[in-house]
PDB file of C-alpha atoms in Angstrom:
ATOM      1  CA  ASN T 192     110.891 103.140  76.666  1.00 67.00           C
ATOM      2  CA  ALA T 193     108.118 103.523  79.254  1.00 76.00           C
ATOM      3  CA  GLY T 194     110.325 102.987  82.332  1.00 91.00           C
ATOM      4  CA  VAL T 195     108.284 101.716  85.270  1.00 94.00           C
ATOM      5  CA  THR T 196     104.519 101.445  84.870  1.00 95.00           C
ATOM      6  CA  GLN T 197     101.855 100.524  87.410  1.00 96.00           C
ATOM      7  CA  THR T 198      98.269  99.385  87.063  1.00 96.00           C
ATOM      8  CA  PRO T 199      95.764 100.359  88.212  1.00 96.00           C
ATOM      9  CA  LYS T 200      96.228 104.045  89.025  1.00 94.00           C
ATOM     10  CA  PHE T 201      93.354 104.162  91.496  1.00 95.00           C
ATOM     11  CA  ARG T 202      91.323 101.543  93.336  1.00 96.00           C
ATOM     12  CA  VAL T 203      88.713 101.490  96.069  1.00 97.00           C
ATOM     13  CA  LEU T 204      88.228  98.266  98.002  1.00 96.00           C
ATOM     14  CA  LYS T 205      85.950  97.159 100.794  1.00 97.00           C
ATOM     15  CA  THR T 206      87.456  95.600 103.904  1.00 97.00           C
ATOM     16  CA  GLY T 207      88.216  91.943 103.283  1.00 97.00           C
ATOM     17  CA  GLN T 208      88.436  92.164  99.502  1.00 97.00           C
ATOM     18  CA  SER T 209      91.538  91.119  97.651  1.00 96.00           C
ATOM     19  CA  MET T 210      93.422  92.695  94.794  1.00 95.00           C
ATOM     20  CA  THR T 211      96.689  92.591  92.886  1.00 97.00           C
ATOM     21  CA  LEU T 212      98.783  95.554  91.824  1.00 97.00           C
ATOM     22  CA  LEU T 213     100.954  95.089  88.756  1.00 97.00           C
ATOM     23  CA  CYS T 214     104.319  96.688  88.173  1.00 97.00           C
ATOM     24  CA  ALA T 215     106.184  96.404  84.899  1.00 97.00           C
ATOM     25  CA  GLN T 216     109.603  97.707  83.865  1.00 97.00           C
ATOM     26  CA  ASP T 217     111.260  97.706  80.457  1.00 95.00           C
ATOM     27  CA  MET T 218     114.802  98.599  81.543  1.00 94.00           C
ATOM     28  CA  ASN T 219     115.953  95.005  82.074  1.00 93.00           C
ATOM     29  CA  HIS T 220     116.553  95.710  85.757  1.00 93.00           C
ATOM     30  CA  GLU T 221     117.274  92.825  88.093  1.00 92.00           C
ATOM     31  CA  TYR T 222     115.934  94.436  91.242  1.00 93.00           C
ATOM     32  CA  MET T 223     112.369  95.521  91.918  1.00 95.00           C
ATOM     33  CA  TYR T 224     110.671  96.988  94.964  1.00 95.00           C
ATOM     34  CA  TRP T 225     107.249  97.803  96.396  1.00 97.00           C
ATOM     35  CA  TYR T 226     106.858 100.786  98.719  1.00 96.00           C
ATOM     36  CA  ARG T 227     103.962 102.458 100.450  1.00 96.00           C
ATOM     37  CA  GLN T 228     103.719 106.170 101.122  1.00 93.00           C
ATOM     38  CA  ASP T 229     101.628 107.562 103.959  1.00 91.00           C
ATOM     39  CA  PRO T 230     101.079 111.239 104.855  1.00 84.00           C
ATOM     40  CA  GLY T 231     103.976 112.849 106.692  1.00 77.00           C
ATOM     41  CA  MET T 232     106.241 109.895 106.110  1.00 77.00           C
ATOM     42  CA  GLY T 233     108.758 108.980 103.533  1.00 81.00           C
ATOM     43  CA  LEU T 234     108.404 105.771 101.578  1.00 90.00           C
ATOM     44  CA  ARG T 235     108.576 102.465 103.415  1.00 93.00           C
ATOM     45  CA  LEU T 236     109.638  99.242 101.743  1.00 93.00           C
ATOM     46  CA  ILE T 237     107.087  96.428 101.708  1.00 96.00           C
ATOM     47  CA  HIS T 238     108.832  93.691  99.702  1.00 96.00           C
ATOM     48  CA  TYR T 239     111.611  93.503  97.186  1.00 94.00           C
ATOM     49  CA  SER T 240     113.058  91.126  94.631  1.00 94.00           C
ATOM     50  CA  VAL T 241     116.677  90.636  93.625  1.00 90.00           C
ATOM     51  CA  GLY T 242     115.817  88.640  90.524  1.00 91.00           C
ATOM     52  CA  GLU T 243     113.234  86.562  88.699  1.00 93.00           C
ATOM     53  CA  GLY T 244     111.703  83.978  91.007  1.00 93.00           C
ATOM     54  CA  THR T 245     113.011  85.577  94.210  1.00 92.00           C
ATOM     55  CA  THR T 246     111.311  87.807  96.762  1.00 95.00           C
ATOM     56  CA  ALA T 247     112.132  89.065 100.232  1.00 93.00           C
ATOM     57  CA  LYS T 248     110.464  91.011 103.027  1.00 93.00           C
ATOM     58  CA  GLY T 249     111.081  94.683 103.542  1.00 92.00           C
ATOM     59  CA  GLU T 250     110.261  96.973 106.411  1.00 90.00           C
ATOM     60  CA  VAL T 251     106.440  96.575 106.467  1.00 95.00           C
ATOM     61  CA  PRO T 252     105.534  93.237 104.829  1.00 96.00           C
ATOM     62  CA  ASP T 253     102.547  92.167 106.937  1.00 96.00           C
ATOM     63  CA  GLY T 254      99.304  91.788 105.001  1.00 96.00           C
ATOM     64  CA  TYR T 255     101.021  91.711 101.589  1.00 97.00           C
ATOM     65  CA  ASN T 256     102.371  89.040  99.284  1.00 97.00           C
ATOM     66  CA  VAL T 257     104.452  89.396  96.132  1.00 97.00           C
ATOM     67  CA  SER T 258     105.520  87.375  93.145  1.00 97.00           C
ATOM     68  CA  ARG T 259     108.179  87.805  90.461  1.00 96.00           C
ATOM     69  CA  LEU T 260     107.447  85.171  87.840  1.00 94.00           C
ATOM     70  CA  LYS T 261     108.932  87.245  85.024  1.00 95.00           C
ATOM     71  CA  LYS T 262     111.921  89.541  85.226  1.00 95.00           C
ATOM     72  CA  GLN T 263     109.976  92.546  83.985  1.00 96.00           C
ATOM     73  CA  ASN T 264     106.969  92.160  86.310  1.00 97.00           C
ATOM     74  CA  PHE T 265     106.513  92.416  90.054  1.00 98.00           C
ATOM     75  CA  LEU T 266     103.075  91.809  91.553  1.00 98.00           C
ATOM     76  CA  LEU T 267     101.842  92.992  94.932  1.00 98.00           C
ATOM     77  CA  GLY T 268      98.848  91.209  96.420  1.00 97.00           C
ATOM     78  CA  LEU T 269      96.516  92.074  99.236  1.00 96.00           C
ATOM     79  CA  GLU T 270      94.640  88.924 100.287  1.00 92.00           C
ATOM     80  CA  SER T 271      92.223  90.580 102.736  1.00 96.00           C
ATOM     81  CA  ALA T 272      92.347  94.353 102.572  1.00 96.00           C
ATOM     82  CA  ALA T 273      92.176  96.422 105.764  1.00 97.00           C
ATOM     83  CA  PRO T 274      91.629 100.184 106.200  1.00 96.00           C
ATOM     84  CA  SER T 275      95.219 100.452 107.478  1.00 96.00           C
ATOM     85  CA  GLN T 276      96.343  99.535 103.957  1.00 97.00           C
ATOM     86  CA  THR T 277      94.878 102.727 102.539  1.00 97.00           C
ATOM     87  CA  SER T 278      97.944 104.322 101.023  1.00 96.00           C
ATOM     88  CA  VAL T 279      99.766 105.222  97.837  1.00 94.00           C
ATOM     89  CA  TYR T 280     101.834 102.325  96.521  1.00 97.00           C
ATOM     90  CA  PHE T 281     104.960 102.824  94.472  1.00 96.00           C
ATOM     91  CA  CYS T 282     106.932 100.301  92.530  1.00 97.00           C
ATOM     92  CA  ALA T 283     110.598 100.850  91.717  1.00 95.00           C
ATOM     93  CA  SER T 284     113.353  99.044  89.884  1.00 95.00           C
ATOM     94  CA  SER T 285     117.133  99.258  89.793  1.00 93.00           C
ATOM     95  CA  TYR T 286     120.012  97.780  87.840  1.00 89.00           C
ATOM     96  CA  ASN T 287     122.612  96.813  90.385  1.00 76.00           C
ATOM     97  CA  ALA T 288     121.820  96.858  94.044  1.00 64.00           C
ATOM     98  CA  GLY T 289     125.313  95.746  95.011  1.00 70.00           C
ATOM     99  CA  TRP T 290     126.360  99.262  95.938  1.00 73.00           C
ATOM    100  CA  ASP T 291     124.721 102.009  97.915  1.00 68.00           C
ATOM    101  CA  GLY T 292     124.714 104.409  94.974  1.00 75.00           C
ATOM    102  CA  ASP T 293     122.383 102.222  92.957  1.00 81.00           C
ATOM    103  CA  THR T 294     119.543 104.415  91.645  1.00 88.00           C
ATOM    104  CA  GLN T 295     115.962 103.265  91.946  1.00 91.00           C
ATOM    105  CA  TYR T 296     113.483 104.357  89.272  1.00 93.00           C
ATOM    106  CA  PHE T 297     109.915 104.804  90.411  1.00 94.00           C
ATOM    107  CA  GLY T 298     106.542 104.246  88.810  1.00 94.00           C
ATOM    108  CA  PRO T 299     103.702 106.777  88.965  1.00 92.00           C
ATOM    109  CA  GLY T 300     101.954 105.135  91.926  1.00 94.00           C
ATOM    110  CA  THR T 301      98.639 103.472  92.734  1.00 96.00           C
ATOM    111  CA  ARG T 302      96.259 105.217  95.097  1.00 95.00           C
ATOM    112  CA  LEU T 303      94.384 102.596  97.119  1.00 97.00           C
ATOM    113  CA  THR T 304      91.500 103.302  99.467  1.00 97.00           C
ATOM    114  CA  VAL T 305      90.092 100.577 101.703  1.00 97.00           C
ATOM    115  CA  LEU T 306      86.679 101.331 103.168  1.00 96.00           C
TER     116      LEU T 306
ATOM    117  CA  ALA O 130     122.489 102.628 111.378  1.00 77.00           C
ATOM    118  CA  GLN O 131     121.857 105.253 108.766  1.00 82.00           C
ATOM    119  CA  SER O 132     119.169 107.874 109.136  1.00 89.00           C
ATOM    120  CA  VAL O 133     118.176 111.124 107.467  1.00 93.00           C
ATOM    121  CA  THR O 134     116.457 114.227 108.820  1.00 95.00           C
ATOM    122  CA  GLN O 135     114.860 116.909 106.708  1.00 96.00           C
ATOM    123  CA  LEU O 136     114.871 119.990 108.859  1.00 96.00           C
ATOM    124  CA  ASP O 137     111.842 121.736 107.336  1.00 95.00           C
ATOM    125  CA  SER O 138     108.510 120.130 106.552  1.00 94.00           C
ATOM    126  CA  HIS O 139     107.381 123.169 104.532  1.00 97.00           C
ATOM    127  CA  VAL O 140     109.331 125.859 102.704  1.00 98.00           C
ATOM    128  CA  SER O 141     107.744 128.790 100.914  1.00 98.00           C
ATOM    129  CA  VAL O 142     109.609 131.058  98.490  1.00 97.00           C
ATOM    130  CA  SER O 143     108.763 133.646  95.883  1.00 97.00           C
ATOM    131  CA  GLU O 144     109.394 132.944  92.239  1.00 97.00           C
ATOM    132  CA  GLY O 145     112.884 134.057  91.263  1.00 97.00           C
ATOM    133  CA  THR O 146     114.329 133.808  94.785  1.00 98.00           C
ATOM    134  CA  PRO O 147     116.791 131.142  95.985  1.00 98.00           C
ATOM    135  CA  VAL O 148     115.686 127.769  97.302  1.00 98.00           C
ATOM    136  CA  LEU O 149     117.330 125.984 100.235  1.00 98.00           C
ATOM    137  CA  LEU O 150     116.037 122.608 101.430  1.00 98.00           C
ATOM    138  CA  ARG O 151     117.988 121.250 104.372  1.00 98.00           C
ATOM    139  CA  CYS O 152     118.963 117.649 105.013  1.00 97.00           C
ATOM    140  CA  ASN O 153     121.176 116.100 107.676  1.00 97.00           C
ATOM    141  CA  TYR O 154     122.203 112.484 107.683  1.00 94.00           C
ATOM    142  CA  SER O 155     123.633 110.048 110.165  1.00 92.00           C
ATOM    143  CA  SER O 156     125.977 107.323 109.029  1.00 84.00           C
ATOM    144  CA  SER O 157     128.966 105.408 110.301  1.00 77.00           C
ATOM    145  CA  TYR O 158     130.660 105.812 106.924  1.00 77.00           C
ATOM    146  CA  SER O 159     130.471 108.145 103.946  1.00 76.00           C
ATOM    147  CA  PRO O 160     127.150 107.127 102.393  1.00 85.00           C
ATOM    148  CA  SER O 161     125.504 107.645  99.035  1.00 88.00           C
ATOM    149  CA  LEU O 162     122.870 110.350  99.194  1.00 93.00           C
ATOM    150  CA  PHE O 163     120.001 111.197  96.888  1.00 94.00           C
ATOM    151  CA  TRP O 164     117.419 113.891  96.376  1.00 97.00           C
ATOM    152  CA  TYR O 165     114.133 112.874  94.788  1.00 96.00           C
ATOM    153  CA  VAL O 166     111.272 115.174  93.760  1.00 96.00           C
ATOM    154  CA  GLN O 167     107.608 114.251  93.726  1.00 93.00           C
ATOM    155  CA  HIS O 168     105.186 116.498  91.882  1.00 92.00           C
ATOM    156  CA  PRO O 169     101.506 116.315  92.896  1.00 87.00           C
ATOM    157  CA  ASN O 170      99.988 112.935  92.070  1.00 80.00           C
ATOM    158  CA  LYS O 171     103.173 111.803  90.350  1.00 84.00           C
ATOM    159  CA  GLY O 172     105.906 109.302  91.039  1.00 87.00           C
ATOM    160  CA  LEU O 173     109.352 110.118  92.381  1.00 91.00           C
ATOM    161  CA  GLN O 174     112.001 111.478  90.057  1.00 93.00           C
ATOM    162  CA  LEU O 175     115.702 111.487  90.811  1.00 94.00           C
ATOM    163  CA  LEU O 176     117.098 115.032  91.020  1.00 96.00           C
ATOM    164  CA  LEU O 177     120.690 114.175  91.856  1.00 95.00           C
ATOM    165  CA  LYS O 178     122.895 111.811  93.824  1.00 92.00           C
ATOM    166  CA  TYR O 179     126.219 111.857  95.640  1.00 91.00           C
ATOM    167  CA  THR O 180     128.431 108.787  95.513  1.00 85.00           C
ATOM    168  CA  SER O 181     131.815 109.742  96.980  1.00 78.00           C
ATOM    169  CA  ALA O 182     132.974 111.712  93.966  1.00 76.00           C
ATOM    170  CA  ALA O 183     132.738 115.518  93.751  1.00 85.00           C
ATOM    171  CA  THR O 184     131.174 117.010  96.868  1.00 89.00           C
ATOM    172  CA  LEU O 185     129.168 119.528  94.835  1.00 94.00           C
ATOM    173  CA  VAL O 186     126.623 117.620  92.808  1.00 94.00           C
ATOM    174  CA  LYS O 187     124.640 119.149  89.980  1.00 95.00           C
ATOM    175  CA  GLY O 188     121.248 117.761  89.119  1.00 95.00           C
ATOM    176  CA  ILE O 189     118.391 118.371  86.780  1.00 94.00           C
ATOM    177  CA  ASN O 190     116.393 121.600  86.493  1.00 94.00           C
ATOM    178  CA  GLY O 191     119.157 123.762  87.966  1.00 96.00           C
ATOM    179  CA  PHE O 192     119.288 122.066  91.366  1.00 97.00           C
ATOM    180  CA  GLU O 193     122.506 121.241  93.140  1.00 97.00           C
ATOM    181  CA  ALA O 194     123.544 119.852  96.501  1.00 97.00           C
ATOM    182  CA  GLU O 195     126.748 119.947  98.485  1.00 95.00           C
ATOM    183  CA  PHE O 196     127.969 117.049 100.597  1.00 93.00           C
ATOM    184  CA  LYS O 197     129.573 118.350 103.806  1.00 93.00           C
ATOM    185  CA  LYS O 198     131.001 115.537 105.850  1.00 90.00           C
ATOM    186  CA  SER O 199     131.994 117.755 108.792  1.00 91.00           C
ATOM    187  CA  GLU O 200     128.410 118.975 109.110  1.00 93.00           C
ATOM    188  CA  THR O 201     126.786 115.671 108.024  1.00 93.00           C
ATOM    189  CA  SER O 202     124.634 117.694 105.673  1.00 95.00           C
ATOM    190  CA  PHE O 203     123.423 117.400 102.096  1.00 96.00           C
ATOM    191  CA  HIS O 204     121.382 120.544 101.496  1.00 98.00           C
ATOM    192  CA  LEU O 205     119.583 121.097  98.185  1.00 98.00           C
ATOM    193  CA  THR O 206     119.759 124.520  96.561  1.00 98.00           C
ATOM    194  CA  LYS O 207     118.615 126.341  93.461  1.00 98.00           C
ATOM    195  CA  PRO O 208     119.540 129.951  92.653  1.00 97.00           C
ATOM    196  CA  SER O 209     116.155 130.995  91.316  1.00 97.00           C
ATOM    197  CA  ALA O 210     112.841 129.253  92.000  1.00 97.00           C
ATOM    198  CA  HIS O 211     110.339 128.606  89.260  1.00 97.00           C
ATOM    199  CA  MET O 212     106.647 127.955  89.695  1.00 96.00           C
ATOM    200  CA  SER O 213     107.153 124.448  88.327  1.00 96.00           C
ATOM    201  CA  ASP O 214     109.483 123.649  91.264  1.00 97.00           C
ATOM    202  CA  ALA O 215     106.508 123.441  93.623  1.00 97.00           C
ATOM    203  CA  ALA O 216     106.597 119.826  94.794  1.00 97.00           C
ATOM    204  CA  GLU O 217     107.659 117.562  97.643  1.00 95.00           C
ATOM    205  CA  TYR O 218     111.349 116.810  97.968  1.00 97.00           C
ATOM    206  CA  PHE O 219     112.852 113.777  99.661  1.00 95.00           C
ATOM    207  CA  CYS O 220     116.389 113.420 100.939  1.00 96.00           C
ATOM    208  CA  VAL O 221     117.434 109.778 100.884  1.00 94.00           C
ATOM    209  CA  VAL O 222     120.447 107.838 102.124  1.00 92.00           C
ATOM    210  CA  GLY O 223     121.453 104.536 100.578  1.00 87.00           C
ATOM    211  CA  SER O 224     122.507 101.653 102.786  1.00 81.00           C
ATOM    212  CA  LEU O 225     123.607  98.232 101.625  1.00 79.00           C
ATOM    213  CA  SER O 226     121.480  95.685 103.433  1.00 74.00           C
ATOM    214  CA  GLY O 227     120.684  92.076 102.666  1.00 70.00           C
ATOM    215  CA  GLY O 228     121.998  92.246  99.121  1.00 73.00           C
ATOM    216  CA  TYR O 229     120.211  95.377  97.976  1.00 76.00           C
ATOM    217  CA  ASN O 230     120.507  99.136  98.320  1.00 80.00           C
ATOM    218  CA  LYS O 231     118.078  99.984 101.115  1.00 84.00           C
ATOM    219  CA  LEU O 232     116.825 103.540 100.659  1.00 88.00           C
ATOM    220  CA  ILE O 233     116.130 105.404 103.867  1.00 90.00           C
ATOM    221  CA  PHE O 234     113.801 108.309 103.208  1.00 91.00           C
ATOM    222  CA  GLY O 235     113.436 111.569 105.040  1.00 92.00           C
ATOM    223  CA  ALA O 236     109.926 112.718 105.861  1.00 91.00           C
ATOM    224  CA  GLY O 237     109.934 115.161 102.962  1.00 93.00           C
ATOM    225  CA  THR O 238     109.879 118.923 102.479  1.00 96.00           C
ATOM    226  CA  ARG O 239     106.980 120.501 100.657  1.00 96.00           C
ATOM    227  CA  LEU O 240     108.136 123.462  98.589  1.00 98.00           C
ATOM    228  CA  ALA O 241     105.619 126.159  97.708  1.00 98.00           C
ATOM    229  CA  VAL O 242     106.524 128.815  95.132  1.00 97.00           C
ATOM    230  CA  HIS O 243     104.537 132.040  95.062  1.00 96.00           C
ATOM    231  CA  PRO O 244     104.341 134.466  92.129  1.00 94.00           C
TER     232      PRO O 244
END
């Protein structure tokens, strides 16, 4: 049981390049999330998914796209990377988001630098 | 709207002394509250959560937190710090929004433990 895994762990991009971050979970969770973490701030939600084939915008969605083609995977795409997207990206998953005590389980993070 | 404030950005203690990390929340109802820990270059791990049951919540690694509605606080404590406790700690409030549990993060408290 690996929990939530993310690939890659590190990536350096040039401005304008594209990339996809992969998140996978083996806990059969319905809900998945992508966050970014910047210095001095807590995590901010980029996009989330309440089930296979569904996605929705979070707090800071601009410049990102997501897809959830399989229940266990949640992909985050950057079509044209910008320096402002330099950050650490975390994926999370949860079982039942229908109550405010639902626990989210986090992956180890991807450190992205855009030059 | 819910919000959370971590009162100290940095806390430094000596090994073997008590730890107190302070968190105040704002909510129109009794919310669910979480403490997560993030060790250097790692993902977030759930320490404990409060969900309207016992006001004193015990978590992993000897940590506990007490929910005080009258003070709108959810401070994290540990009787005796260990070197391995050095990490960043996030106080989080859960808020049902748009069909999922929106996590609102504090800015974090970095705990340093000195020998």
